[in-house]
Short mmCIF file of C-alpha atoms in Angstrom, two decimals:
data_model
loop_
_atom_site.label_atom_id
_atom_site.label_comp_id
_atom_site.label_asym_id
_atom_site.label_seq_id
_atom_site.Cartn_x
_atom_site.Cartn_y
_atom_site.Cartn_z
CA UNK N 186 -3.27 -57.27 -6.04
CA UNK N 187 -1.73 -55.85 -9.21
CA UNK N 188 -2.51 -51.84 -10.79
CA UNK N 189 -4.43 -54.03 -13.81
CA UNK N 190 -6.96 -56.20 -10.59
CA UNK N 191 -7.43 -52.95 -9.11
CA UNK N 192 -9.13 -51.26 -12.56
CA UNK N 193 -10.70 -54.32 -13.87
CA UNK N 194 -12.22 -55.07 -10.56
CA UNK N 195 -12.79 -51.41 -9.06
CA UNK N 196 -12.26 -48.68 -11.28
CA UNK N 197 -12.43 -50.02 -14.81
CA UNK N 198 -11.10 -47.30 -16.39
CA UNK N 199 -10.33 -43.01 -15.34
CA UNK N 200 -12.53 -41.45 -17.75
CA UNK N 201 -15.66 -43.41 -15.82
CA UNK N 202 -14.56 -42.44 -12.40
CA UNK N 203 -14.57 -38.77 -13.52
CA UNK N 204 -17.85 -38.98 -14.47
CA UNK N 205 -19.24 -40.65 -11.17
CA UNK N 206 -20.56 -39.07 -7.93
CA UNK N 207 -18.89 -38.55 -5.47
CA UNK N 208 -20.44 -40.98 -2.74
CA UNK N 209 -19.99 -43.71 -5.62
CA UNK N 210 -16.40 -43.16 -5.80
CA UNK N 211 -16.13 -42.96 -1.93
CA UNK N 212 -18.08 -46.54 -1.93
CA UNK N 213 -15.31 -48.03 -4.56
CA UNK N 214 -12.55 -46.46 -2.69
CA UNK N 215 -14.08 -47.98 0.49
CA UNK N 216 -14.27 -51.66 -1.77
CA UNK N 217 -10.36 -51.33 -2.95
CA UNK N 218 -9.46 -50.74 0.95
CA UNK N 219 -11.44 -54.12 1.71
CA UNK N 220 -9.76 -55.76 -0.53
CA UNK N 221 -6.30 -54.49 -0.11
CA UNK N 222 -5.98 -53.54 4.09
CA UNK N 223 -4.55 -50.53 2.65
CA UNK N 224 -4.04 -48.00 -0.10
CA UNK N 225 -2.16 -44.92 -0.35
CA UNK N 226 -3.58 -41.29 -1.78
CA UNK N 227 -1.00 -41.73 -4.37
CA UNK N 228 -2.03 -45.22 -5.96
CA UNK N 229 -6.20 -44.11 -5.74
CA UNK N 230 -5.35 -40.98 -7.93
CA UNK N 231 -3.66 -43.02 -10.32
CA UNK N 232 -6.45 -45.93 -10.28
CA UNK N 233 -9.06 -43.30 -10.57
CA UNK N 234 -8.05 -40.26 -12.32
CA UNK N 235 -9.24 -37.93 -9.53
CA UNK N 236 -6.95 -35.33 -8.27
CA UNK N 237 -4.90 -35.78 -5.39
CA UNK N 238 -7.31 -33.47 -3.01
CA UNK N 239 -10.28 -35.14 -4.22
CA UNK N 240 -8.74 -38.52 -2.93
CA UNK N 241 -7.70 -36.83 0.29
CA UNK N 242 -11.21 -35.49 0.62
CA UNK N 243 -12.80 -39.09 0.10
CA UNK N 244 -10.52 -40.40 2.44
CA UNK N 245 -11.38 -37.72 4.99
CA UNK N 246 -14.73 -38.19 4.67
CA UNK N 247 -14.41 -42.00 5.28
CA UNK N 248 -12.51 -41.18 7.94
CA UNK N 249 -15.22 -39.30 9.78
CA UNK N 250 -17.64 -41.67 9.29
CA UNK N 251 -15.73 -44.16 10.82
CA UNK N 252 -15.39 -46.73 8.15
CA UNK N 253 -11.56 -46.01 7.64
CA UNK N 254 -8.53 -44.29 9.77
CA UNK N 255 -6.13 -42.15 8.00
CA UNK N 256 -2.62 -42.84 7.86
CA UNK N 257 0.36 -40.63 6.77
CA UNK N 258 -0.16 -40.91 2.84
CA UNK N 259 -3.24 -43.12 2.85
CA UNK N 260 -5.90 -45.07 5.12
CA UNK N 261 -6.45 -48.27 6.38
CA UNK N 262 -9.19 -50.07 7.15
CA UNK N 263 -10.97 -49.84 10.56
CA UNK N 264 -11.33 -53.25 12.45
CA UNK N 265 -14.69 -52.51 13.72
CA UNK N 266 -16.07 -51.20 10.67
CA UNK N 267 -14.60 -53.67 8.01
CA UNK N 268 -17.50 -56.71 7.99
CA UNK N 269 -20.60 -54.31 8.29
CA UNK N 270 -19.70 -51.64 5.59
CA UNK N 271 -22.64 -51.95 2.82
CA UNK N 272 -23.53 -49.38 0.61
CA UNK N 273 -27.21 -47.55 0.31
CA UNK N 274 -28.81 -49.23 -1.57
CA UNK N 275 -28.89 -46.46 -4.38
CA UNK N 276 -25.24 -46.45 -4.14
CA UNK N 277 -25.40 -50.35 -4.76
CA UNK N 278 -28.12 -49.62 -7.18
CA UNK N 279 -25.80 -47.66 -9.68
CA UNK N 280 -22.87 -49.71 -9.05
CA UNK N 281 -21.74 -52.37 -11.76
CA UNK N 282 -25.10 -51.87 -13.62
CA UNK N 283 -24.14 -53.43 -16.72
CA UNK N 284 -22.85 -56.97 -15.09
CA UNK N 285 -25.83 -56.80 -12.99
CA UNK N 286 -28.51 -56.89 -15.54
CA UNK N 287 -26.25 -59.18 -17.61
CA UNK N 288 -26.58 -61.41 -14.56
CA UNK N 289 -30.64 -60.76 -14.25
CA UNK N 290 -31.17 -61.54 -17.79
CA UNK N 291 -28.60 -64.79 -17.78
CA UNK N 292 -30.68 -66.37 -14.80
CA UNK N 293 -34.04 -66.56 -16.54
CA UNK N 294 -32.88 -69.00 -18.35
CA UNK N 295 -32.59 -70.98 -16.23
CA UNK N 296 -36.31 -70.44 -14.70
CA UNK N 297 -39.32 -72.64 -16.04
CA UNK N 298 -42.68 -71.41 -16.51
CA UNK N 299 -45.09 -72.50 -13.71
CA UNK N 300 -42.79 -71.98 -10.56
CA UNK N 301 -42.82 -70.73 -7.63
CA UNK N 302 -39.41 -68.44 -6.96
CA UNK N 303 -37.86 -66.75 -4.25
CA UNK N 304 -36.79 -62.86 -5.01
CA UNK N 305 -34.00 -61.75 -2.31
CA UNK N 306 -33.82 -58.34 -1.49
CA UNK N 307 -30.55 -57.67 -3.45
CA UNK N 308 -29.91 -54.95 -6.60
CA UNK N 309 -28.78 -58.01 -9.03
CA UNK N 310 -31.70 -59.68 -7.86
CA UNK N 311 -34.02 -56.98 -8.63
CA UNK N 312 -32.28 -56.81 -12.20
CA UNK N 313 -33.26 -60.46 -12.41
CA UNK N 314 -37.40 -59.46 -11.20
CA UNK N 315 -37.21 -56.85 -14.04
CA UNK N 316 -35.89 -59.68 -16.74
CA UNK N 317 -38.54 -61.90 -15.60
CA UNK N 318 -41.13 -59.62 -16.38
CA UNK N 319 -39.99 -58.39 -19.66
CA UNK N 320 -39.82 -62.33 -20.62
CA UNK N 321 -43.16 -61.93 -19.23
CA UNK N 322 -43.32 -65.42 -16.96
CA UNK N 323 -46.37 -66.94 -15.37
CA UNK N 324 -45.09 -67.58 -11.47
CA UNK N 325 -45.39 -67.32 -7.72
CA UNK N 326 -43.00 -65.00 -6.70
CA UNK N 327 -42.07 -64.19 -2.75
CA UNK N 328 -40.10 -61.40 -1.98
CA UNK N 329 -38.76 -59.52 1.03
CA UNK N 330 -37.86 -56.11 -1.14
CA UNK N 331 -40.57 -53.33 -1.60
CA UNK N 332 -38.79 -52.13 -5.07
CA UNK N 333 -38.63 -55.45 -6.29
CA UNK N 334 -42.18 -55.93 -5.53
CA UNK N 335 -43.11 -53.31 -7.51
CA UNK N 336 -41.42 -54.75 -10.39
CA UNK N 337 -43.22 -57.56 -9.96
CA UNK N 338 -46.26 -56.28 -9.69
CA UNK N 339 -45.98 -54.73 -13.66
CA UNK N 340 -47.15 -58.35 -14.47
CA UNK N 341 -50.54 -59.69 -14.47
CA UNK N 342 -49.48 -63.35 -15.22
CA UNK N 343 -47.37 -63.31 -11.71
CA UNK N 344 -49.23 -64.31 -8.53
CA UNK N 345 -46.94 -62.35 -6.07
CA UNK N 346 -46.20 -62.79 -2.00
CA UNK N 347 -44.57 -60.14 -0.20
CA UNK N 348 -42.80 -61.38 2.49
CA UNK N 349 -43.67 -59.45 5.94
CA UNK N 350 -41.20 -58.01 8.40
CA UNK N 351 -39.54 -54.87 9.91
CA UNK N 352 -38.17 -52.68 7.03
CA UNK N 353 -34.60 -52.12 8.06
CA UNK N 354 -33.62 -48.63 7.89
CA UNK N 355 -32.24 -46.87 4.64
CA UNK N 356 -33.36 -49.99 2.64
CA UNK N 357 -36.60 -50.99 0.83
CA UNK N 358 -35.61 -55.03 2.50
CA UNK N 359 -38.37 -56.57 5.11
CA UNK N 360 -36.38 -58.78 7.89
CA UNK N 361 -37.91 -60.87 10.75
CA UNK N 362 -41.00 -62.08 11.68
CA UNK N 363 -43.40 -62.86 10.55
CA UNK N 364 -41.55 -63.00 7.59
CA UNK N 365 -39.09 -66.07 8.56
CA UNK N 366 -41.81 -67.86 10.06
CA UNK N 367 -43.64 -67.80 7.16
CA UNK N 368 -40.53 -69.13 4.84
CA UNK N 369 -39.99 -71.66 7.74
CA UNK N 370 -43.58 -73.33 6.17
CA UNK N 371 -42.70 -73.20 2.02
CA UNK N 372 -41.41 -75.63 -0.19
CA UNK N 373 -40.59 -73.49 -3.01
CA UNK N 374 -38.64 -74.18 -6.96
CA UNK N 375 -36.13 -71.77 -7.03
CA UNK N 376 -34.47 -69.28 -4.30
CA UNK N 377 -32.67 -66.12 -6.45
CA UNK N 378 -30.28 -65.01 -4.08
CA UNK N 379 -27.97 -61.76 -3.81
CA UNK N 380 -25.15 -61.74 -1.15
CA UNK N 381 -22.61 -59.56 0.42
CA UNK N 382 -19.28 -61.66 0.02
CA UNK N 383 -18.89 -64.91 -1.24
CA UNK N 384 -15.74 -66.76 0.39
CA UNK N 385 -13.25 -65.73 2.69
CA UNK N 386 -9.90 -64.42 3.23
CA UNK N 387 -8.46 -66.81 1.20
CA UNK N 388 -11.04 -67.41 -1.28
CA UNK N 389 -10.29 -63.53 -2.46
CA UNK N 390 -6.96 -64.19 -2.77
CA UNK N 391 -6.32 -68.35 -3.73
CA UNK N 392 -9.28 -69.92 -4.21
CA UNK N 393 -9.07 -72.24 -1.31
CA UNK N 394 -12.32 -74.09 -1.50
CA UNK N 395 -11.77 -74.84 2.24
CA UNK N 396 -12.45 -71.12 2.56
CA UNK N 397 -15.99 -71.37 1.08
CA UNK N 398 -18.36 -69.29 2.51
CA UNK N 399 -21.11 -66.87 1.46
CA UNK N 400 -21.52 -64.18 4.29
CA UNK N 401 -23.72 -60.91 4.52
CA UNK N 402 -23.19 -57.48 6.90
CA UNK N 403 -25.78 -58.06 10.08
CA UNK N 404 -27.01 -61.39 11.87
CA UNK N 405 -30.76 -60.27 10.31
CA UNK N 406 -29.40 -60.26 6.85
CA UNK N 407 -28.55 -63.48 6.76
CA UNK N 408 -31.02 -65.80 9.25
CA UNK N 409 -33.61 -64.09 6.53
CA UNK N 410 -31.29 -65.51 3.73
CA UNK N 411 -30.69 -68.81 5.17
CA UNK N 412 -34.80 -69.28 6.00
CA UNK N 413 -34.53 -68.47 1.72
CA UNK N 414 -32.01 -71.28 0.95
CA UNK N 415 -33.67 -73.90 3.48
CA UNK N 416 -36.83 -73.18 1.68
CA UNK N 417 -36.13 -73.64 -1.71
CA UNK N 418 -34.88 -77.04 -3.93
CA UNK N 419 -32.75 -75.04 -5.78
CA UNK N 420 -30.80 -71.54 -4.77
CA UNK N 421 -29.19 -69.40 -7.28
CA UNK N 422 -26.91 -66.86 -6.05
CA UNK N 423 -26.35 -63.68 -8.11
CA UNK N 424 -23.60 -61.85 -7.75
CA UNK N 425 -20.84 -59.62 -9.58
CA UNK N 426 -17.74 -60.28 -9.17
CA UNK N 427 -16.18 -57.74 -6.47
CA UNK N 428 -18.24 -59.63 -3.80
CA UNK N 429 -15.52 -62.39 -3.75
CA UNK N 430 -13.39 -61.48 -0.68
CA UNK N 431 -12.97 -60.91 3.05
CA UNK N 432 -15.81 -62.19 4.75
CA UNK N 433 -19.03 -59.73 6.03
CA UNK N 434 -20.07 -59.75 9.52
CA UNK N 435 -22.24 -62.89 9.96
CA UNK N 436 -22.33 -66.33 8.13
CA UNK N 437 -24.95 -67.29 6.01
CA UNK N 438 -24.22 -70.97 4.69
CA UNK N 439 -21.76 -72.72 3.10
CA UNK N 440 -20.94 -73.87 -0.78
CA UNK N 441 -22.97 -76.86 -0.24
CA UNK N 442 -25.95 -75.02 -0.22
CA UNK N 443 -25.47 -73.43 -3.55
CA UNK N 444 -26.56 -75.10 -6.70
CA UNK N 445 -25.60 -72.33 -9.08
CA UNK N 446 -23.30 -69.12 -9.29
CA UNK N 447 -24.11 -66.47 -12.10
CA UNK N 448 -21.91 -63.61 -11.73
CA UNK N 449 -19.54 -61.48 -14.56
CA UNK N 450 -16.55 -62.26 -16.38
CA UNK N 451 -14.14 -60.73 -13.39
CA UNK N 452 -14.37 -63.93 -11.36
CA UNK N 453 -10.40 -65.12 -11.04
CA UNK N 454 -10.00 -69.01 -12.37
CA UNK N 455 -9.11 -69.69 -8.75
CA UNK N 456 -12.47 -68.79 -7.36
CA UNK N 457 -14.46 -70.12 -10.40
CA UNK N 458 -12.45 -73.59 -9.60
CA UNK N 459 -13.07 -73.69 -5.85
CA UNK N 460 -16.54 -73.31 -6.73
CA UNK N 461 -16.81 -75.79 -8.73
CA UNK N 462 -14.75 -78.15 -7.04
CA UNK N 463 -17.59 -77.62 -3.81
CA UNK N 464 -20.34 -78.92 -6.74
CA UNK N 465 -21.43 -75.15 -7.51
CA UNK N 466 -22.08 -74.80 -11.65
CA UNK N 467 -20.73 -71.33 -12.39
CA UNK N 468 -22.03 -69.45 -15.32
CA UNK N 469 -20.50 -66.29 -16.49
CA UNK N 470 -23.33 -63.81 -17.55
CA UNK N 471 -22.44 -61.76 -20.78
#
């Protein structure tokens, strides 16, 4: 990956990384070190604009949390840590805002009045509950997210369903039963989903449609996303575009099961073209 992938895809520009927390920047150094296997303090300073001992401190603290292991001028990833890193979800929350509500606002188009839709518990996807309602819709809506629930719940014209489970810890997302037992039952239109990393090794890098796989960080994550697919006629995935990449810990589905991408303008023309090559439409949200 080139200096100019690193900033479009990570860092965008210094002066924004300056003005960032520091658990955000830690998160986007953790997502360049995903990417790459490796980095060096040297190149993350440049990328970011931070100083040199505010690198070293990220790194250290990564380090100590055991998502990374130091090495003599940078880190590396750590093998045990690398397909079930996921930020908080306030982290994830304040993290490529702008494509992400481009995204939400970009899928209601393609949402009729009348139906019945799935709402994953995903921060793009919550972007999308909030564009629904400010287009003010007349739905069924079924989520598994407590926040987007509440968003939801503004409108008086949508009849919502909450779907039931164990909240998983340092989320607002419901997983389980009785939750999957009651998506096993539903015929629904649409399914919005979000997702942790769309491809594979060599999707991040080539494109290889052979590679095609969308993937999230724990085995409860995704049997609750692939109840979502096998319940809806249509799924939608939402996504920005630094979830193409290594995959997460467990499988969800493959390409086949996607009718439609929307993500942001950073997809590479490899990745839009092994999408589309699998029958997924791609739309580019702006």
């Amino acid at each position: 990956m080139v200096e100019n992938e690193c900033k479009c895809t990570f860092w965008e520009d210094g002066k924004r990384m300056n003005h960032i927390i520091p658990e955000q920047r830690r998160t986007l150094i953790y997502n360049l070190i995903q990417q790459r296997g490796s980095v060096s303090v040297q190149e993350l300073a440049d990328l970011s604009g931070a100083s040199i001992s505010t690198i070293r401190r990220d790194l250290d603290e990564l380090a100590r949390r055991g998502t990374i292991e130091r090495t003599h001028g940078g880190a590396i990833l750590t093998l045990a840590q690398q397909t079930t890193f996921e930020p908080g979800y306030k982290i994830a929350s304040r993290m490529f805002t702008g494509e992400k509500a481009a995204i939400g606002r970009t899928c209601t188009d393609l949402l009729e009045q009348g139906q019945s839709v799935i709402f994953d518990s995903s921060s793009t996807v919550y972007q999308a509950a909030r564009a629904v309602v400010d287009r003010k819709f007349t739905m069924l809506a079924l989520t598994n997210d407590i926040n987007i629930a509440a968003a939801l719940a503004n409108s008086s014209s949508i009849q919502l369903k909450v779907i039931g489970g164990s909240l998983r810890p340092g989320s607002y997302t419901l997983l389980g039963d009785p939750g999957l037992s009651f998506l096993n039952q539903l015929h629904v239109d649409v399914c919005l989903l979000g997702i942790q990393s769309i491809g594979g090794h060599l999707m991040g890098n080539t494109g290889d449609a052979a590679d095609g796989t969308l993937s999230d960080t724990s085995l409860e994550v995704a049997a609750m996303k692939r109840a979502m697919i096998q319940a809806a006629r249509k799924t939608v995935v939402l996504a920005d575009s630094s979830k193409f990449g290594p995959p997460a810990f467990s499988d969800v589905s493959d390409f086949s099961t996607i009718d439609v991408l929307i993500t942001d303008s950073g997809i590479k023309p490899a990745q839009k073209e092994a999408l589309e090559s699998a029958g997924v439409q791609v739309i580019v949200a702006s």
